[in-house]
Coordinates of C-alpha atoms in Angstrom, one line a residue:
R1 CA 66.6 -11.3 100.2
R2 CA 64.4 -11.0 103.3
E3 CA 65.5 -7.4 103.9
R4 CA 64.7 -6.4 100.3
S5 CA 61.3 -8.0 100.6
R6 CA 60.6 -6.2 103.8
D7 CA 61.7 -2.9 102.2
A8 CA 59.4 -3.5 99.2
A9 CA 56.5 -4.2 101.5
R10 CA 57.2 -1.1 103.5
C11 CA 57.3 1.0 100.4
R12 CA 54.1 -0.6 99.1
R13 CA 52.3 0.1 102.4
S14 CA 53.5 3.7 102.3
R15 CA 52.2 4.3 98.8
E16 CA 48.9 2.6 99.7
A17 CA 48.5 4.8 102.8
E18 CA 49.2 7.9 100.7
V19 CA 46.6 6.9 98.1
F20 CA 44.0 6.2 100.8
G21 CA 44.8 9.6 102.5
Q22 CA 44.3 11.4 99.2
L23 CA 41.1 9.6 98.6
A24 CA 39.8 10.4 102.1
L25 CA 40.5 14.1 101.6
A26 CA 38.7 14.1 98.2
L27 CA 35.5 12.9 100.0
P28 CA 32.9 15.7 100.8
F29 CA 33.6 15.6 104.6
A30 CA 35.4 17.8 107.0
R31 CA 39.1 17.1 107.1
G32 CA 38.8 16.2 110.8
V33 CA 36.4 13.4 109.9
S34 CA 38.4 12.3 106.8
A35 CA 41.6 12.0 108.8
H36 CA 40.1 9.4 111.1
L37 CA 38.6 7.0 108.6
D38 CA 40.0 3.5 108.2
K39 CA 40.6 1.9 104.8
A40 CA 37.3 0.0 104.7
S41 CA 35.3 3.2 105.6
I42 CA 37.1 5.2 102.9
M43 CA 36.3 2.6 100.3
R44 CA 32.7 2.3 101.4
L45 CA 32.1 6.0 101.5
T46 CA 33.9 6.5 98.2
I47 CA 31.7 3.9 96.5
S48 CA 28.5 5.5 97.9
Y49 CA 29.6 8.9 96.9
L50 CA 30.3 7.8 93.3
R51 CA 26.9 6.0 93.1
V52 CA 25.1 9.2 94.2
H53 CA 27.2 11.4 91.9
R54 CA 26.4 9.1 89.0
L55 CA 22.7 9.2 89.7
L56 CA 22.6 12.9 90.1
A57 CA 24.6 13.4 86.9
A58 CA 22.2 11.2 85.0
G59 CA 19.3 13.4 86.3
Q60 CA 17.6 10.6 88.0
G61 CA 18.0 11.7 91.6
P62 CA 17.7 9.2 94.4
P63 CA 15.4 6.2 93.9
K64 CA 11.8 6.9 94.8
K65 CA 9.9 4.7 97.2
K66 CA 6.6 3.4 96.0
S67 CA 3.8 5.1 97.9
P68 CA 0.9 3.0 99.1
P69 CA -2.3 3.2 97.1
Q70 CA -4.6 5.9 98.2
K71 CA -8.2 5.2 99.0
N72 CA -10.8 7.3 97.3
S73 CA -12.7 9.3 99.8
T74 CA -16.3 9.9 98.7
G75 CA -17.9 12.1 101.3

């Protein structure tokens, strides 16, 4: 039973590593960069990429900062 559980865990980790590898390669980075990312970085960058992609697809662009009020100059 213990050996079967160990084999199942090994198989699960292998599939997980494959999925994370594919996800890293799908990100818009050079392959050299993508190959050295850890799982947390892959997830963080993927989420950020999807957020930006969603904003751009909606035509909103990045959120704009409020500019400080300008003083009227009467000279």
